[in-house]
Coordinates of C-alpha atoms and ligand atoms in Angstrom, one line a residue:
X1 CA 109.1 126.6 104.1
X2 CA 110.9 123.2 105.0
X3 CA 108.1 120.5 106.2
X4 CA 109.3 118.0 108.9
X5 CA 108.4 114.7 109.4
X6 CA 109.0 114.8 113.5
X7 CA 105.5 114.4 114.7
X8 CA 106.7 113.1 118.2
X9 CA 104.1 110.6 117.9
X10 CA 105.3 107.8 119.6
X11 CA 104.1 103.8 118.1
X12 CA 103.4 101.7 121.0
X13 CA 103.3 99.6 123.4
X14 CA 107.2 99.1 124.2
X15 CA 109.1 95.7 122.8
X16 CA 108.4 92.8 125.2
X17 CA 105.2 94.0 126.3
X18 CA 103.7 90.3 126.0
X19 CA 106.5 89.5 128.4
X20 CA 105.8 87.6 131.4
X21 CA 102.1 87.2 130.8
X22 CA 100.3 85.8 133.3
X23 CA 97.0 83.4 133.6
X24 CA 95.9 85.5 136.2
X25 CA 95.9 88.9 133.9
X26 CA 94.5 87.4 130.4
X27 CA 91.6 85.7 132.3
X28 CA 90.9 89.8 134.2
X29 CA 91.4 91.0 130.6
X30 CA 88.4 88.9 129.0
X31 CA 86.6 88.8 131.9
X32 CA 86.0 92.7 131.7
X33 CA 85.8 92.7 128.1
X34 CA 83.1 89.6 128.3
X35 CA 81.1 91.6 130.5
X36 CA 80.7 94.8 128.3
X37 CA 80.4 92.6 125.4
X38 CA 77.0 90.8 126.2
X39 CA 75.8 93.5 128.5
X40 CA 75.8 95.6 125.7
X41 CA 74.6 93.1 123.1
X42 CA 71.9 92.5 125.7
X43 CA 70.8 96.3 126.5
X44 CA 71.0 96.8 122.4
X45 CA 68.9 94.1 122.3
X46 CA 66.3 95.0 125.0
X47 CA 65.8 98.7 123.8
X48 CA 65.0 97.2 120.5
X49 CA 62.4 94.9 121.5
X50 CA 60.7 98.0 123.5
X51 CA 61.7 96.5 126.8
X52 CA 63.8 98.6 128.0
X53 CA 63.4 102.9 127.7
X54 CA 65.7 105.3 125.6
X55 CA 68.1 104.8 123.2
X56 CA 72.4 103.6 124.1
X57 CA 75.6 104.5 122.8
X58 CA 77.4 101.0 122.6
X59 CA 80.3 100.4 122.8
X60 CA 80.8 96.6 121.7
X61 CA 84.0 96.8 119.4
X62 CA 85.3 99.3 122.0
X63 CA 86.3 96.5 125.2
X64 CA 90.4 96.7 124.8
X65 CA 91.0 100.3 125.5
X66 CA 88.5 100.1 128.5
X67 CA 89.4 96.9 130.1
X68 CA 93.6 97.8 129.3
X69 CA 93.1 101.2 130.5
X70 CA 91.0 99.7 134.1
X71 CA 93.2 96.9 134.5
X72 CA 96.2 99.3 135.6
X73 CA 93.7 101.5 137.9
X74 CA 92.5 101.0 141.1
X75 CA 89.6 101.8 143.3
X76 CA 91.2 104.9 144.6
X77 CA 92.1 105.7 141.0
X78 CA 88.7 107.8 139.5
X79 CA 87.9 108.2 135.7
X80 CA 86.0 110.5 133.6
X81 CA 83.8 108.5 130.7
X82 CA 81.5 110.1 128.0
X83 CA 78.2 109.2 125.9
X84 CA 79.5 105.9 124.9
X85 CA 80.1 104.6 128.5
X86 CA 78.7 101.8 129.4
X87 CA 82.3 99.8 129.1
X88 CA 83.9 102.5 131.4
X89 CA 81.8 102.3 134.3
X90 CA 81.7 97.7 133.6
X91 CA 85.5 97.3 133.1
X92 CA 86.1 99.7 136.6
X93 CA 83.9 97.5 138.4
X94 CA 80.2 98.5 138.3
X95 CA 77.9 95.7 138.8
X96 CA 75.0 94.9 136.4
X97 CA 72.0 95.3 139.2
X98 CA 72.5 98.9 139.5
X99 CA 73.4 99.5 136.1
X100 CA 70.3 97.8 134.5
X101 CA 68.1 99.5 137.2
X102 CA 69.1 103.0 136.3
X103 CA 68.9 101.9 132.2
X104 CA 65.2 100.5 133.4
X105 CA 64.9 103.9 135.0
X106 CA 64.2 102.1 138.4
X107 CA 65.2 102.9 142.0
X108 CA 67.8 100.2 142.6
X109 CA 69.6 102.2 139.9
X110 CA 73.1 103.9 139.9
X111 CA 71.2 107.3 140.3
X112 CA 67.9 106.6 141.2
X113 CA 67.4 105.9 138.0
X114 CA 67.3 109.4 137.3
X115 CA 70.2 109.7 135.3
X116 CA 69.7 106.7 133.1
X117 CA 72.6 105.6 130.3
X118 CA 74.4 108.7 130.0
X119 CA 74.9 109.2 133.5
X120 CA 76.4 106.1 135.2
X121 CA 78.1 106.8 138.3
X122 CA 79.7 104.7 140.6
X123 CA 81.6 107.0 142.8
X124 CA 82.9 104.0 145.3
X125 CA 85.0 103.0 142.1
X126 CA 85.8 106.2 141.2
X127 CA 83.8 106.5 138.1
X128 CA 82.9 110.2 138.3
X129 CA 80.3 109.5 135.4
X130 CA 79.1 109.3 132.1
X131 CA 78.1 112.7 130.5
X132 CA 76.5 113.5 127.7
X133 CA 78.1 116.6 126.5
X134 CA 80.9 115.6 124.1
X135 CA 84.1 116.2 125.8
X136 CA 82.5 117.3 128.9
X137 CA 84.1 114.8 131.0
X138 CA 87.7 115.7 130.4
X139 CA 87.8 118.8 132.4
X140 CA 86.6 117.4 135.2
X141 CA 89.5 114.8 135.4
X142 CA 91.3 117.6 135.0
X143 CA 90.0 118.8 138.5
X144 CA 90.2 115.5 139.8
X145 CA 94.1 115.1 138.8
X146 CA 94.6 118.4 140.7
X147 CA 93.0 117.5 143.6
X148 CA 95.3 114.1 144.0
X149 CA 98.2 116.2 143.1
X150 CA 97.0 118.8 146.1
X151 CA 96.1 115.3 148.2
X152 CA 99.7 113.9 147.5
X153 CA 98.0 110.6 147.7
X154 CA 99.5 108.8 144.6
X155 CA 96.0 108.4 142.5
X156 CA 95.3 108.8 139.3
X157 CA 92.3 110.0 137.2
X158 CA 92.2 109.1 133.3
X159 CA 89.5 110.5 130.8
X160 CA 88.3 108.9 128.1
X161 CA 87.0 110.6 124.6
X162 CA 86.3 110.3 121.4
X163 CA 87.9 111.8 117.9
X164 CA 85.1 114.2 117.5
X165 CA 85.7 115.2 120.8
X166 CA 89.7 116.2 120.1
X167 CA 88.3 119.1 118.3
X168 CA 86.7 120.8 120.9
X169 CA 88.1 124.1 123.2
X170 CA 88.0 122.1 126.5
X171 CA 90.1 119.5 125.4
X172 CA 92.7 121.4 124.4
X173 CA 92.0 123.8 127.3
X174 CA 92.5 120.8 129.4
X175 CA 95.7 119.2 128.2
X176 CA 97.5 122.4 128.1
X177 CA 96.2 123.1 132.3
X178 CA 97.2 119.3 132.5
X179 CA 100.5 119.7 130.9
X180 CA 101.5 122.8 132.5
X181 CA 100.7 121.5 136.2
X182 CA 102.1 118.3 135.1
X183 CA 98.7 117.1 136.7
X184 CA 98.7 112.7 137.1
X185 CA 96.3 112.6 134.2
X186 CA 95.9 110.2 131.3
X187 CA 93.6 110.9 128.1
X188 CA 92.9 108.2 126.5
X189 CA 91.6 108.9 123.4
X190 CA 88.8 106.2 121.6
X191 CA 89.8 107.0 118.0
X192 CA 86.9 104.7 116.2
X193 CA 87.2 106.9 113.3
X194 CA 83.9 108.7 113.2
X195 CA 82.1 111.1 115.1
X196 CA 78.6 110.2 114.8
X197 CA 78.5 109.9 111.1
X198 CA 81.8 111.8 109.9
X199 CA 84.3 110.2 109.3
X200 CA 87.9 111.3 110.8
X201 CA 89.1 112.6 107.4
X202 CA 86.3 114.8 107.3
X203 CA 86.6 116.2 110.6
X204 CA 90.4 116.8 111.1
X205 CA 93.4 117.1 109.1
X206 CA 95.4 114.6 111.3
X207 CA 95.7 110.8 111.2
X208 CA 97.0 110.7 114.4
X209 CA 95.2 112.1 116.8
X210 CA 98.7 112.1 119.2
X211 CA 99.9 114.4 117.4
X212 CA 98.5 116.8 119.3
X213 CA 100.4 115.9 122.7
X214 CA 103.0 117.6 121.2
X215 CA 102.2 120.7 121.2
X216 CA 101.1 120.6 124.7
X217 CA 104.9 119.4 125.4
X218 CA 103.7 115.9 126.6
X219 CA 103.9 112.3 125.4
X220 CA 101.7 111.6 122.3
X221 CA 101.3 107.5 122.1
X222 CA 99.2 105.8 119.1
X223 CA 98.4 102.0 120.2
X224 CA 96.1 99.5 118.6
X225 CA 92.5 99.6 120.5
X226 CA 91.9 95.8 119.4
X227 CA 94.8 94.6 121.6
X228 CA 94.1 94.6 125.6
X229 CA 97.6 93.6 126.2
X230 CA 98.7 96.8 124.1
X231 CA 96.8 99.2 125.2
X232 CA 97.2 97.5 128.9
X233 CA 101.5 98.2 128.4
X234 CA 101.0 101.9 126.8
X235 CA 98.5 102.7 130.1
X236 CA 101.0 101.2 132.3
X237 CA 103.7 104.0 131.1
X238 CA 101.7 107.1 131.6
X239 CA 100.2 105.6 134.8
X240 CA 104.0 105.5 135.7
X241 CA 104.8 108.8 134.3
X242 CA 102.1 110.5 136.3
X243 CA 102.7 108.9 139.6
X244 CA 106.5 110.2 138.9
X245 CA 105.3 114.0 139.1
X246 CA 106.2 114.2 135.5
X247 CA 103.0 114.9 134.0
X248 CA 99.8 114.0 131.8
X249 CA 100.0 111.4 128.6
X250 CA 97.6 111.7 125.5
X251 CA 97.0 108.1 124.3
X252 CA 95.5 107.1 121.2
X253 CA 93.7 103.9 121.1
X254 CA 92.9 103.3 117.2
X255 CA 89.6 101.3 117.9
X256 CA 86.1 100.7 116.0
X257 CA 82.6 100.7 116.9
X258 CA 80.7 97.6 115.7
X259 CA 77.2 99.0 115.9
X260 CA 75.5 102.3 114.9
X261 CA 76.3 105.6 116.7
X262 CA 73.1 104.8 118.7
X263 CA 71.7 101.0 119.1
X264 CA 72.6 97.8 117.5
X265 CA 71.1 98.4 114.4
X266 CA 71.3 101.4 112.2
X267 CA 73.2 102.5 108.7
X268 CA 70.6 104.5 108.1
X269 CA 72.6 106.6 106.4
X270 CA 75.3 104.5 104.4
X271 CA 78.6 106.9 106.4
X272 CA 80.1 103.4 106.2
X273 CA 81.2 100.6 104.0
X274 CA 80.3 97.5 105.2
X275 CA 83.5 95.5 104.0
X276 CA 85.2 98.2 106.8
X277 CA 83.1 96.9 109.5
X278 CA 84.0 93.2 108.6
X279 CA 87.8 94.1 108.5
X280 CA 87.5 95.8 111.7
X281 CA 85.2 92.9 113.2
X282 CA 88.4 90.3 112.0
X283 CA 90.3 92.0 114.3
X284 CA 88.0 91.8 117.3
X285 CA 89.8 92.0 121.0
X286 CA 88.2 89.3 122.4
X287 CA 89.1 86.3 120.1
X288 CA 93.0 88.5 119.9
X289 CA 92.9 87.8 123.6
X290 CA 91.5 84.0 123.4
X291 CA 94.4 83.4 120.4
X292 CA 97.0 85.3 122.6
X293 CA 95.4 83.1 125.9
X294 CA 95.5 79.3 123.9
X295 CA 98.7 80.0 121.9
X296 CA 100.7 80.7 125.2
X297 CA 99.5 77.7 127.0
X298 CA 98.3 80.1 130.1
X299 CA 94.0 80.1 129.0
X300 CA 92.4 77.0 127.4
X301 CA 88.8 77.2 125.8
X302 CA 87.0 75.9 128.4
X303 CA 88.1 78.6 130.4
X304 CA 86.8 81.3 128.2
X305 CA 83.9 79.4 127.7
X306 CA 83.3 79.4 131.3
X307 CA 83.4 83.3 132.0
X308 CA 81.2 83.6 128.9
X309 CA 78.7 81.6 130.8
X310 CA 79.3 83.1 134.4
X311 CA 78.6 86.4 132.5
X312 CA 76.0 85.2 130.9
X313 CA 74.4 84.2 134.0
X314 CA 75.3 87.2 135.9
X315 CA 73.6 89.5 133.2
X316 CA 70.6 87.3 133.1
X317 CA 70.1 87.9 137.1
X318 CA 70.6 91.9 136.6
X319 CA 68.0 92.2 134.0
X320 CA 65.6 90.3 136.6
X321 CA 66.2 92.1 139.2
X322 CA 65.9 95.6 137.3
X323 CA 62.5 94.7 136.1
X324 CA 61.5 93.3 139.5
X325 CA 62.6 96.8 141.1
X326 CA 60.2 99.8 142.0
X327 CA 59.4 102.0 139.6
X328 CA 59.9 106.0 141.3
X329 CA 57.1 107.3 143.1
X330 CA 56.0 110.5 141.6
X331 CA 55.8 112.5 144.8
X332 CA 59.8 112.2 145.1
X333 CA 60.7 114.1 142.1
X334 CA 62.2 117.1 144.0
X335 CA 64.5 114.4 145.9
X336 CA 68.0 115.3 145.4
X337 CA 67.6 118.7 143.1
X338 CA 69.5 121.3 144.0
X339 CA 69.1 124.9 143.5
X340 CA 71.0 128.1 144.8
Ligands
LIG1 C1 78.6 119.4 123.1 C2 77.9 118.4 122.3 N1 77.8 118.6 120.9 C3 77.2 117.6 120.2 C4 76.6 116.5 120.7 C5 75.9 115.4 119.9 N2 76.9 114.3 119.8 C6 76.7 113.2 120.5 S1 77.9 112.0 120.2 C7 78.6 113.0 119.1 C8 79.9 112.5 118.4 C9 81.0 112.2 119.3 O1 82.0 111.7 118.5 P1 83.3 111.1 119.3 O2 83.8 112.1 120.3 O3 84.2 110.6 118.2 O4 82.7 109.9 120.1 P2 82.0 108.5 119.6 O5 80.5 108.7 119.5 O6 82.6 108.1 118.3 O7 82.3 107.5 120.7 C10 77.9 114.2 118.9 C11 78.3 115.3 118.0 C12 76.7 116.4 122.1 N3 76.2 115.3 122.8 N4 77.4 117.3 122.9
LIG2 MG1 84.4 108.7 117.5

């Protein structure tokens, strides 16, 4: 049996890609990235202290692959999230009243507070949601690919997942479907290299997870999840690709979650060495974006400094106001159930 090395994996993002950067486009970059950042380090916080109910999937570490990813969708454009999304539904637009509210479990939440971490909606940004099956979001941008396909409209839906959830039927149910109806779909897959506490190695025989595209007969691109810029260029492709008629993209974002599978702090088991977290942590996307923004001339510090406050601020208010909002009232608890 002859082995061959043609993977089809292709290494992105295309030469150039830094190429007419703008001002306008590395301040959108760390402003969405900012805002996952502290409203993450700020729910981690709170549900530590007690304050706040339940238990989050952060995704601080994560920012590049959702704020490059959102920053080439629009409204119109809908996305499919997973467990870990949080940074989904902040870098497509969600605003921090509703989201803390339905984290508080209050009213003034997303859902009513009925739906709480896992289940962030925000339909008039066409975040279809957060779900909490692994892998259970990507048939349903499936559906939602078909449906602008049917519409004609020129939209897009992407779905983000993890490397534990590569392994599952649905994905590769949902690729090939995809694939074969050349649907306008991007999968964009987080690759942080575990899956709760496996590691990759342990769970697949693959390194690169875009590997897979080609078996599907689509485009299977690895980029590096640190760089917004990078992943930004390798989203803009398939977003082209798709609105061509020619079909889905798999993209690999090789990324790393800071904290625990579940809240800040954790390592309860030792599933990973801490000199791994430092390297990773060297290599964070926010201060790659600063460096990029100074170096070029096009960002100073002062202007970074000043979004990190305005989000500061902006987080500070949401928090108030989801603690000053009404708790549900009991009697309503049948309120939007369905049944057949
Ligand atoms: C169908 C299903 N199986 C198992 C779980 C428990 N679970 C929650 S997160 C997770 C790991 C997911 O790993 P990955 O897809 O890499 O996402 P990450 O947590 O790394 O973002 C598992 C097994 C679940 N929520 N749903
Ligand atoms: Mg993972």
């Amino acid at each position: 049996m002859t082995e061959t090395a043609a993977t089809g994996v292709i290494y992105g993002p295309r030469e150039g890609y830094r190429d007419g950067l703008t001002r306008g486009l590395v301040l959108d970059l760390h402003r969405r990235m900012v805002r996952i950042r502290l409203f993450e380090e700020s729910s981690g916080k709170l549900v530590e202290t007690g304050d706040m109910p339940g238990f989050l999937h952060l995704y601080v570490g994560q920012e590049a692959v959702a704020a490059g990813v959102m920053s080439v969708l629009g409204d119109a454009d809908q996305i499919t999230s997973t467990h870990r999304g949080h940074g989904h539904a902040i870098a497509k637009g969600a605003e921090f009243r509703p989201m803390f509210a339905e984290l508080y479990g209050k009213t003034t939440g997303y859902c009513k507070g009925r739906g709480g971490s896992m289940h962030i909606v925000d339909m008039s940004r066409g975040m279809l949601g957060a779900n909490a099956i692994v892998g259970g979001g990507i048939p349903i941008a499936i559906g939602a690919g078909f449906a602008s396909q049917y519409r004609g409209d020129g939209t897009v839906a992407a779905t983000f997942f993890g490397d534990g959830a590569s392994n599952i039927g649905a994905f590769h149910e949902s690729i090939n479907m995809a694939a074969v109806w050349d649907l306008p779909v991007i999968f964009v897959c987080e690759n942080n290299g575990y899956a709760e506490f496996t590691a990759q190695s342990s769970h697949m025989k693959l390194e690169d997870i875009a590997e897979r595209a080609a078996s599907y007969g689509i485009p299977g691109v690895v980029v590096d999840g640190m760089d917004a810029l990078a992943v930004r260029a390798v989203a803009l492709d398939a977003v082209e690709r798709a609105k061509s008629g020619a079909g889905p993209t798999l993209i690999e974002a090789k990324t790393y979650r800071y904290f625990d599978h579940q809240g800040i702090k954790g390592m309860r088991i030792p599933y990973r060495d801490p000199a791994e977290v430092e390297a990773w942590k060297e290599r964070d996307a926010i201060k790659i974006l600063e460096a990029i923004g100074t170096e070029s001339g096009l960002a100073s510090t002062e202007d970074f400094a000043a979004i990190w406050a305005e989000t500061q601020a902006d987080i500070t208010d949401g928090i108030e106001f989801a603690r000053n909002s009404p708790d549900p009232d009991p009697a309503d608890i049948l309120d939007d159930v369905y049944t057949v």
